[in-house]
Coordinates of C-alpha atoms in Angstrom, one line a residue:
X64 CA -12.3 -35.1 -34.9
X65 CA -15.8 -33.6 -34.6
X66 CA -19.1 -35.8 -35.2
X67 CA -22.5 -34.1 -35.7
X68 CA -25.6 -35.8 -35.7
X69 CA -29.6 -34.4 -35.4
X70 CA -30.8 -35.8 -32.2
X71 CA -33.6 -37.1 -33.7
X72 CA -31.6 -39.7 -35.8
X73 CA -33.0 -42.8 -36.7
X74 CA -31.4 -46.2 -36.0
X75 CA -30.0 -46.7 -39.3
X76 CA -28.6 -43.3 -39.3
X77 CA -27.0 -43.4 -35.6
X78 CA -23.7 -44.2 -34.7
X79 CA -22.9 -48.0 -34.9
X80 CA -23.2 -50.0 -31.7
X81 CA -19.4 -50.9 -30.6
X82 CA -19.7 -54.6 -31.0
X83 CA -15.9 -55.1 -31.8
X84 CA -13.5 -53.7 -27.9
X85 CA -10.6 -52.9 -30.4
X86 CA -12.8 -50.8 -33.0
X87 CA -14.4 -47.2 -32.7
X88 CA -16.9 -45.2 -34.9
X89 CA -15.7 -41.8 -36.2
X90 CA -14.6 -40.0 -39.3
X91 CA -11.1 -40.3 -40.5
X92 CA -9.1 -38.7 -43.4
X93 CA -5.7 -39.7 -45.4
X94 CA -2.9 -38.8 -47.7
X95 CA -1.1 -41.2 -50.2
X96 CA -1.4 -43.3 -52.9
X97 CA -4.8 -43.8 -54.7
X98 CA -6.6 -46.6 -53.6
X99 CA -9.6 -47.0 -56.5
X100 CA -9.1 -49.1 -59.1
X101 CA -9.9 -47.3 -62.3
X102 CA -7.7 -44.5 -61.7
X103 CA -5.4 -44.3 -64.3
X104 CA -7.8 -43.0 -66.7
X105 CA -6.8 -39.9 -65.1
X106 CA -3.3 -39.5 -66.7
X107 CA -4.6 -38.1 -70.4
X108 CA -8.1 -36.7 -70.1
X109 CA -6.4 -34.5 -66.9
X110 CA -3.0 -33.4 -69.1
X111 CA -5.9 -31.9 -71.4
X112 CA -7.9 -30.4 -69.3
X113 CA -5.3 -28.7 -67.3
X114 CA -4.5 -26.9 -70.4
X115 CA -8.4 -25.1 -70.2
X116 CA -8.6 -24.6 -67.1
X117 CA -5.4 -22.6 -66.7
X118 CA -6.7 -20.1 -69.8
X119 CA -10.2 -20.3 -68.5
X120 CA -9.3 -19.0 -64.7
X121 CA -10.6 -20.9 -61.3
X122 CA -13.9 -23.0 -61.4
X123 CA -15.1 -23.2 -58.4
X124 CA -14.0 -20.9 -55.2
X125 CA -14.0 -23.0 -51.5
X126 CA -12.7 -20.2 -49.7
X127 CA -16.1 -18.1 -49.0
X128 CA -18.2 -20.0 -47.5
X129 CA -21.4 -19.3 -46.1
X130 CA -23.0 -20.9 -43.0
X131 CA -24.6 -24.4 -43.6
X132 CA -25.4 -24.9 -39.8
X133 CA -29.3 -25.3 -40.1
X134 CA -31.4 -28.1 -38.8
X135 CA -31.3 -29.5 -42.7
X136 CA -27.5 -29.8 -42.7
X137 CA -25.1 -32.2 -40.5
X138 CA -20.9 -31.9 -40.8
X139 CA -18.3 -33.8 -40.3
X140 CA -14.6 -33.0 -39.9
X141 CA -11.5 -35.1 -39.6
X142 CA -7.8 -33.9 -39.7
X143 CA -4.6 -36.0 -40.4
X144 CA -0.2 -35.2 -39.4
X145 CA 1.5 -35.5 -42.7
X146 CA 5.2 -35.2 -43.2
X147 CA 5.3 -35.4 -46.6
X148 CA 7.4 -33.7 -49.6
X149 CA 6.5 -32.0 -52.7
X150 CA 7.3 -34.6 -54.7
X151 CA 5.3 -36.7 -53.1
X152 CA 2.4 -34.1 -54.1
X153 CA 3.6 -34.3 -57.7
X154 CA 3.1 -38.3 -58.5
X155 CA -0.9 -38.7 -58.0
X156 CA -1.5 -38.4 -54.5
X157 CA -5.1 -38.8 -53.3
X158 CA -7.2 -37.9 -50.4
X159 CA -9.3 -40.6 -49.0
X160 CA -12.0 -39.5 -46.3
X161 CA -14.1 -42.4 -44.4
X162 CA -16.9 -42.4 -42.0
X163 CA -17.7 -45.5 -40.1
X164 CA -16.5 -47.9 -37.7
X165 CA -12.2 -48.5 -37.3
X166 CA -9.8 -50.7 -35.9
X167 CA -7.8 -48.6 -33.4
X168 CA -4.9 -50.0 -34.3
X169 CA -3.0 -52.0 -37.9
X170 CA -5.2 -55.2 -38.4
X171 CA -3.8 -58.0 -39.7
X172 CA -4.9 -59.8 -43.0
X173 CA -7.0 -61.9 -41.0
X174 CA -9.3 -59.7 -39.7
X175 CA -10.4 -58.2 -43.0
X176 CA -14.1 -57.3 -42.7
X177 CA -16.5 -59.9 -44.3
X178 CA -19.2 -56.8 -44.7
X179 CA -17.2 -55.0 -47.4
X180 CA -20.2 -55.2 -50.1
X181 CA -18.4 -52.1 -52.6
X182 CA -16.5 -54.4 -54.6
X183 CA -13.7 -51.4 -55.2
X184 CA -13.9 -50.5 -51.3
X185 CA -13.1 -54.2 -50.6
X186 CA -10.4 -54.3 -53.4
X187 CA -8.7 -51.0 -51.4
X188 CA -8.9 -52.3 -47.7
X189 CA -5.5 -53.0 -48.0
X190 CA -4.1 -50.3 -49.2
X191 CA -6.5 -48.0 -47.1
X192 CA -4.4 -49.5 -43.8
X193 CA -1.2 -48.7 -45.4
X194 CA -2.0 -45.0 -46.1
X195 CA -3.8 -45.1 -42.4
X196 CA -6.9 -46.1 -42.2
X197 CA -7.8 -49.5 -40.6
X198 CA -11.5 -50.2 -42.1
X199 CA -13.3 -52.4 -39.7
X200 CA -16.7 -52.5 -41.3
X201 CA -18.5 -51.8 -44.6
X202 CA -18.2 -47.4 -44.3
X203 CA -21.1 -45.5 -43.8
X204 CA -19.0 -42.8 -46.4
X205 CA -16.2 -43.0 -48.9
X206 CA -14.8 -40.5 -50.7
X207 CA -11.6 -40.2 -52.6
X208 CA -10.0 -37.7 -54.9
X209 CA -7.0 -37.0 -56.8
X210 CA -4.5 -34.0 -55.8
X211 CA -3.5 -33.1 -59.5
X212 CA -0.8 -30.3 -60.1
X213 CA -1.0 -27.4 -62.3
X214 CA 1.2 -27.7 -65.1
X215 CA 3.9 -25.0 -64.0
X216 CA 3.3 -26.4 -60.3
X217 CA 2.1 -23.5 -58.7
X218 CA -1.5 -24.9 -57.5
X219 CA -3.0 -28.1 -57.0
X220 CA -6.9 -29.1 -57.4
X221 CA -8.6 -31.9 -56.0
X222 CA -10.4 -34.0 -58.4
X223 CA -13.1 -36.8 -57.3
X224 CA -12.3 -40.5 -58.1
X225 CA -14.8 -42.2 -56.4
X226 CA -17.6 -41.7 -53.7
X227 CA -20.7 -43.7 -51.7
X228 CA -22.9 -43.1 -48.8
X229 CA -24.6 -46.6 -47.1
X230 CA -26.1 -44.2 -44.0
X231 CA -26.4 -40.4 -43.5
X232 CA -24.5 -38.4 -40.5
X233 CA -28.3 -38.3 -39.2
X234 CA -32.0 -37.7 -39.9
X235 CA -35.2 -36.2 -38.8
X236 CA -38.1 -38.3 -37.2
X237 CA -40.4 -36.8 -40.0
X238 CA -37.8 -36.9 -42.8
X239 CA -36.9 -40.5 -43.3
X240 CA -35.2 -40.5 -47.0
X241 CA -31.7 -41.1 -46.5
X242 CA -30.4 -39.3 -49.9
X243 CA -28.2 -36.5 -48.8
X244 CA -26.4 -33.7 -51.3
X245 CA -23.0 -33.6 -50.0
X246 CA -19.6 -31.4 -50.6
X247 CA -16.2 -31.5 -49.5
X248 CA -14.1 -28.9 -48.0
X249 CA -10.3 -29.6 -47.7
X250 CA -7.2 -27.6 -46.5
X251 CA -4.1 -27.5 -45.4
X252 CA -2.5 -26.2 -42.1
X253 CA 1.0 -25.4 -40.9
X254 CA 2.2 -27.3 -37.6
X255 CA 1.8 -23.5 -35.8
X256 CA -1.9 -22.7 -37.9
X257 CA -3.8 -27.0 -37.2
X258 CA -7.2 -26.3 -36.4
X259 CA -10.6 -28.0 -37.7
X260 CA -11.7 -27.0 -41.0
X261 CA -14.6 -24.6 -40.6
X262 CA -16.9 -22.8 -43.0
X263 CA -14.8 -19.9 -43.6
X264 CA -11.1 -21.6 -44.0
X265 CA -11.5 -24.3 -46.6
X266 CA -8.6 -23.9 -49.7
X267 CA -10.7 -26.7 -51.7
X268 CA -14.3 -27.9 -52.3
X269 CA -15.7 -30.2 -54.6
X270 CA -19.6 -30.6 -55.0
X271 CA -20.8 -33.9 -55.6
X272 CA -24.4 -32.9 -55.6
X273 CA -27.1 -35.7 -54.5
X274 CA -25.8 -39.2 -53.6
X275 CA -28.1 -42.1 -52.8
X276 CA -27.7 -45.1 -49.9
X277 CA -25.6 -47.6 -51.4
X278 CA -25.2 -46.2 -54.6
X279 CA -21.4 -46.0 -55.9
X280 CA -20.5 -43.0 -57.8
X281 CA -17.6 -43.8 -60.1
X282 CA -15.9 -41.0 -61.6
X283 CA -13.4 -42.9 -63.1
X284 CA -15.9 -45.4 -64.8
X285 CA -17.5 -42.7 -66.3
X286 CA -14.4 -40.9 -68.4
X287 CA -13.5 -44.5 -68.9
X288 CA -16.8 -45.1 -70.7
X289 CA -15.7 -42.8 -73.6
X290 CA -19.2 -42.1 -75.7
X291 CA -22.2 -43.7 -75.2
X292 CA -22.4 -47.2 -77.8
X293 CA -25.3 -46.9 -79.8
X294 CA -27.5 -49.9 -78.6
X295 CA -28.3 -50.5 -75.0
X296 CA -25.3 -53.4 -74.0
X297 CA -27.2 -54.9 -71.9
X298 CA -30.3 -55.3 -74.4
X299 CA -33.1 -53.1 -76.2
X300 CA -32.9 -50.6 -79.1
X301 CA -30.8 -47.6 -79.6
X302 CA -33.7 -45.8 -77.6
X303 CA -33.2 -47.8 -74.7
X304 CA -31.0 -46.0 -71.6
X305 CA -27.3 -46.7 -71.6
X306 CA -26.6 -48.7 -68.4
X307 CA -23.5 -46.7 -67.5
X308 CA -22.3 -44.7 -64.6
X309 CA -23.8 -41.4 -64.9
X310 CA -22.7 -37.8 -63.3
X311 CA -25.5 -36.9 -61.0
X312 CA -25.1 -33.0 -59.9
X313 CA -23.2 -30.4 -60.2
X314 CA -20.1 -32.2 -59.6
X315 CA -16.7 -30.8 -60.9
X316 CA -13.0 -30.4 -60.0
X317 CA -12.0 -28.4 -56.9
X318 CA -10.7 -25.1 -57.0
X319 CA -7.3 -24.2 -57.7
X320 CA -5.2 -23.8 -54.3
X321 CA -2.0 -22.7 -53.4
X322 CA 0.3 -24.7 -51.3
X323 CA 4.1 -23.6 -50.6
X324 CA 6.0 -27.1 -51.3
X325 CA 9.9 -27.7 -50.1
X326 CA 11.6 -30.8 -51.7
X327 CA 12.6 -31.9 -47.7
X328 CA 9.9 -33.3 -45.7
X329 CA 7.4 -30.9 -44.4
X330 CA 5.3 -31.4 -41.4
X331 CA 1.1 -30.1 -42.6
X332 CA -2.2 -30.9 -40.9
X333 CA -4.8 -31.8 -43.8
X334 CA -7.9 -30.4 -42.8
X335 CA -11.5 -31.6 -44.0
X336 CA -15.2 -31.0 -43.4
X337 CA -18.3 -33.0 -45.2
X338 CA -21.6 -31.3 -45.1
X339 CA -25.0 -33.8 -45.8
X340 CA -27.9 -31.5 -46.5
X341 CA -31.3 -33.3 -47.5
X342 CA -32.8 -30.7 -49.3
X343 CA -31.9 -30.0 -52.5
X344 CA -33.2 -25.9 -52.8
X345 CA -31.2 -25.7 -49.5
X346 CA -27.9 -27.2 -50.5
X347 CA -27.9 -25.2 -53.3
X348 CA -28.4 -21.9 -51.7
X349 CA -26.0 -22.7 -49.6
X350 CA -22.9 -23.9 -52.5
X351 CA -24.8 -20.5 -54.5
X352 CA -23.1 -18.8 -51.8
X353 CA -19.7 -20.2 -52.0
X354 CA -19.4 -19.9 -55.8
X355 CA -21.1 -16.1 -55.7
X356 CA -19.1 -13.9 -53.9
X357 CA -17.6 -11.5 -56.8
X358 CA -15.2 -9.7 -54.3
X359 CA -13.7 -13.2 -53.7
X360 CA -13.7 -14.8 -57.1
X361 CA -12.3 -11.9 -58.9
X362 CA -9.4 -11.4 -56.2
X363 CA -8.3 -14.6 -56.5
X364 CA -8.5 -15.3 -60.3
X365 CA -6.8 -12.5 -60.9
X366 CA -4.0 -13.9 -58.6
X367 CA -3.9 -17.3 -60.0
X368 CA -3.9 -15.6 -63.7
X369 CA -0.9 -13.5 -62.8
X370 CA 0.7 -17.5 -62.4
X371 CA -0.6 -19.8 -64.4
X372 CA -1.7 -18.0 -67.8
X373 CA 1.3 -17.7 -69.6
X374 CA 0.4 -14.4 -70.9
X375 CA -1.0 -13.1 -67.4
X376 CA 2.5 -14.3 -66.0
X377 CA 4.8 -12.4 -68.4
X378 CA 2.6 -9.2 -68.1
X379 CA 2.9 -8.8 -64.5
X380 CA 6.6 -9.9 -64.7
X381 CA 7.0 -6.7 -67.1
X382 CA 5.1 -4.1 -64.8
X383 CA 7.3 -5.5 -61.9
X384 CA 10.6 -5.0 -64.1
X385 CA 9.3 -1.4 -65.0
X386 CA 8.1 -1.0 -61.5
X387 CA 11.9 -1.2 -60.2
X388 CA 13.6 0.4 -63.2
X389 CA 11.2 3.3 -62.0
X390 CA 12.0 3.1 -58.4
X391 CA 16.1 2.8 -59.2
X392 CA 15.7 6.2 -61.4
X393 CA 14.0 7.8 -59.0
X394 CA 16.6 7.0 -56.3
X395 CA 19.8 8.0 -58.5
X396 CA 18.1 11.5 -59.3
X397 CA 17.8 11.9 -55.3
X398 CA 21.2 10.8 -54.3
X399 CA 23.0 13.3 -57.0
X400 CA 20.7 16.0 -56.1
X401 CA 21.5 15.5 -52.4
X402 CA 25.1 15.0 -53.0
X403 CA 25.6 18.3 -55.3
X404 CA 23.2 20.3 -52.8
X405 CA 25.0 19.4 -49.7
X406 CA 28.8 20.2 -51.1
X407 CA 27.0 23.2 -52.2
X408 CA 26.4 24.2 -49.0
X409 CA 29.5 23.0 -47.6
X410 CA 31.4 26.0 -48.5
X411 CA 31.0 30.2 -48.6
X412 CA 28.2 31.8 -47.6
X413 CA 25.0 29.5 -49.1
X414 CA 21.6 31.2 -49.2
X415 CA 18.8 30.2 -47.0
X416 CA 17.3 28.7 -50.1
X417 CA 20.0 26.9 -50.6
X418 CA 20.4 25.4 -47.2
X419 CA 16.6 24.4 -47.1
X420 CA 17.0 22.5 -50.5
X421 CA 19.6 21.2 -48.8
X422 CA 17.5 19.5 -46.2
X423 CA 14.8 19.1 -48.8
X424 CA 17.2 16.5 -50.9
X425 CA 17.9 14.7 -48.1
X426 CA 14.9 13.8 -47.0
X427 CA 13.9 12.7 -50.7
X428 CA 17.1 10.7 -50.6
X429 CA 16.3 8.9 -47.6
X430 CA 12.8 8.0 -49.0
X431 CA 14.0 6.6 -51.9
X432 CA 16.4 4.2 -50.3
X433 CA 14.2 3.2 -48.0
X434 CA 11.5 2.5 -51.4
X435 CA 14.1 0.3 -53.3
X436 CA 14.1 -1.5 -49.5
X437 CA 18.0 -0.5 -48.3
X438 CA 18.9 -1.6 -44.8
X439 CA 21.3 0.6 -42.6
X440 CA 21.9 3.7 -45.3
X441 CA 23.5 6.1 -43.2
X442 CA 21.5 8.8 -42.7
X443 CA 18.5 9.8 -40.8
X444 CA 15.9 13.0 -40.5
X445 CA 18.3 13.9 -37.7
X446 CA 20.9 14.5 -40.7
X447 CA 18.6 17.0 -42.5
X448 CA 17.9 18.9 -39.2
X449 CA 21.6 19.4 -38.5
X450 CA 22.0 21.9 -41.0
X451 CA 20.6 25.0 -39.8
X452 CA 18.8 27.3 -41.8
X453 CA 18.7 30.4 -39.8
X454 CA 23.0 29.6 -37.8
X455 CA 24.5 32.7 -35.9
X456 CA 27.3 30.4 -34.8
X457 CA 28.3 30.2 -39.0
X458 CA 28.6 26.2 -38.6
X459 CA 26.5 25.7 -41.8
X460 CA 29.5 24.9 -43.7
X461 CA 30.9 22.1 -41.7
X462 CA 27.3 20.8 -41.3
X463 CA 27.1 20.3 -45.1
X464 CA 29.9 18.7 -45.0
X465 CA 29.9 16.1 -42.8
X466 CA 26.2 14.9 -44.0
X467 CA 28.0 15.7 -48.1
X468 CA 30.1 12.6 -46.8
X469 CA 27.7 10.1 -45.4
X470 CA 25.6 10.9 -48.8
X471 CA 28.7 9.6 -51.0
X472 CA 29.5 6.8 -48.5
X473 CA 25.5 5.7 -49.2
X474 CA 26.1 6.4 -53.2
X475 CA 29.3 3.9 -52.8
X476 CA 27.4 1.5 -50.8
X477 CA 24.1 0.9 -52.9
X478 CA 25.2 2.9 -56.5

């Protein structure tokens, strides 16, 4: 767990004085079920959009990212053991990712915090602890998004359900405003591969653009909305603003991401890292970076195409087919040639040009054996070299032979 702050950070912005022995002030980060209520607006408006973006390619790219490390811009990272399944991937797990102060160890139901003023984050506290997290405190941050599955199951992409920032990571003495535009960066690590999460090893980022203190973004309250009614509900003329949860930025679904899933439980380290930048011209230079990198973007679209358009799949699955069908002619023409060259040589007197396409054949052989990716074949360049072009002792003969042999034992072997 890494915590940075400005050291000129204001009170409010600072690290909570430990007032609790049995509670600490940190950043942590789960995997489970969703905790939100509101979620299950998710199930039909996802099943259509996975649909578009499959055909449409990756919408946003969180693996090139560019350095956010200026005095404008404060991270945080946590990390979490998982041993978890792929079906447990598959039934709406979410990501929740917290900053503020913790109970080091399970609560009971009696010391529920009496500060939790989100109504939703209050409703969750419970199920929080059970995926992990023992909230002692109303959070400083919340964040939680959905890990949705691409149709055929070969990616995943985080989608946000619900975030809120009460304080910032920290401030500058002359730069009080406490509005911060904030991403998310997730990933995950094999038991041999756990590190932190830096700028340059994120699978997933979502941009939720500007958030203010103490102002809940509801992602799920918006698609639940459905269209805006056409007079104000809570009073005024069909001019008058909707009162309704509104997207604020350039917020949108994570990146597709590959993850190699086993049905037995599979030990992973989930990685993530929130950046806070207060200045809106400098956060998006920064995400302009991530998103802008054609080298990146068009290297892994054209992966993810190749498995999840339907069309893209099929096409590469024919030029692999041809691929091998080429590879397996290639090798059959070499091992008859080598086999009809070699027995020609293994009796009379052969030419010299005979004896060198001899060698010539074997060597092609061996190449394309060792192309169609046969183990152990038989034969080696030492092979070719014992059939001598230029042989006063007259051994040519037996020479042919004996490599004629080890030809039709590989031919037998791998027809």
């Amino acid at each position: 767990m890494l915590l940075l702050a400005n050291a000129f950070a204001t009170p409010a912005m600072a690290a909570k004085p430990k007032t609790d022995p049995d509670t600490f002030y940190g950043t942590q980060v789960t995997q489970g079920p969703c905790v939100t209520p509101g979620q299950e607006f998710f199930g039909p408006i996802l099943s259509a959009l996975l649909g578009t973006l499959i055909t449409t390619g990756v919408n946003k790219i969180g693996t090139a990212l560019k350095t956010a490390g200026d005095e404008k811009t404060w991270k945080t990272t946590a990390s979490r053991n998982l041993d978890i399944t792929a079906d447990e991937f598959s039934t709406g797990s979410c990501v929740q990712i917290v900053r503020g102060r913790f109970f080091t160890n399970a609560p009971p139901l009696s010391r529920r915090p009496t500060d939790l003023i989100d109504t939703k984050i209050s409703a969750s506290w419970q199920k929080l602890a059970a995926n992990g997290i023992y909230v002692a405190a109303q959070p400083d941050f919340f964040f939680e998004g959905r890990l949705v599955k691409s149709t055929g199951g070969q990616a995943l992409s985080l989608t946000p359900l619900y975030a809120r920032l009460d304080a910032p990571i920290g401030g500058r003495a002359l730069r009080p405003g406490q509005s911060r535009h904030i991403a998310v960066f997730l990933t995950y690590f094999a038991p041999d591969k756990a590190q932190l999460v830096t700028e340059t090893n994120a699978a997933a980022s979502i941009v939720l653009g500007e958030l203010q203190p103490k102002v809940a973004r509801d992602y799920t309250a918006a698609i639940a909305a459905g269209p805006a009614p056409a007079a104000n509900p809570i009073g005024g003329g069909p001019d008058a603003p909707i009162a309704h949860n509104a997207y604020v930025g350039p917020v949108d679904a994570s990146a597709w991401f590959k993850l190699a899933l086993v049905e037995s439980k599979q030990p992973l380290t989930l990685g993530v890292l929130v950046t806070e930048t207060q200045e809106a011209d400098t956060f998006l230079k920064f995400i302009g970076g991530v998103v802008g990198s054609d080298a990146v973007t068009g290297a892994v679209s054209t992966a993810l195409k190749n498995e999840l358009d339907p069309a893209e799949r099929e096409k590469a699955r024919t030029e692999e087919v041809t691929a091998a069908a080429t590879l397996r002619t290639e090798y059959e023409t070499a091992l008859a040639s080598a086999l009809t060259k070699t027995r020609a040589c293994s009796t009379g007197k052969p030419s010299f040009e005979a004896i060198a396409e001899a060698r010539g054949a074997i060597r092609t052989l061996i190449t394309k054996a060792t192309a169609r990716g046969f183990d152990n074949i038989g034969l080696a360049e030492s092979d070719a070299l014992s059939i001598k072009v230029i042989d006063p002792s007259g051994s040519v003969n037996g020479a042919c032979a004996a490599v004629a042999v080890k030809v039709a034992a590989l031919g037998a072997t791998h027809p």
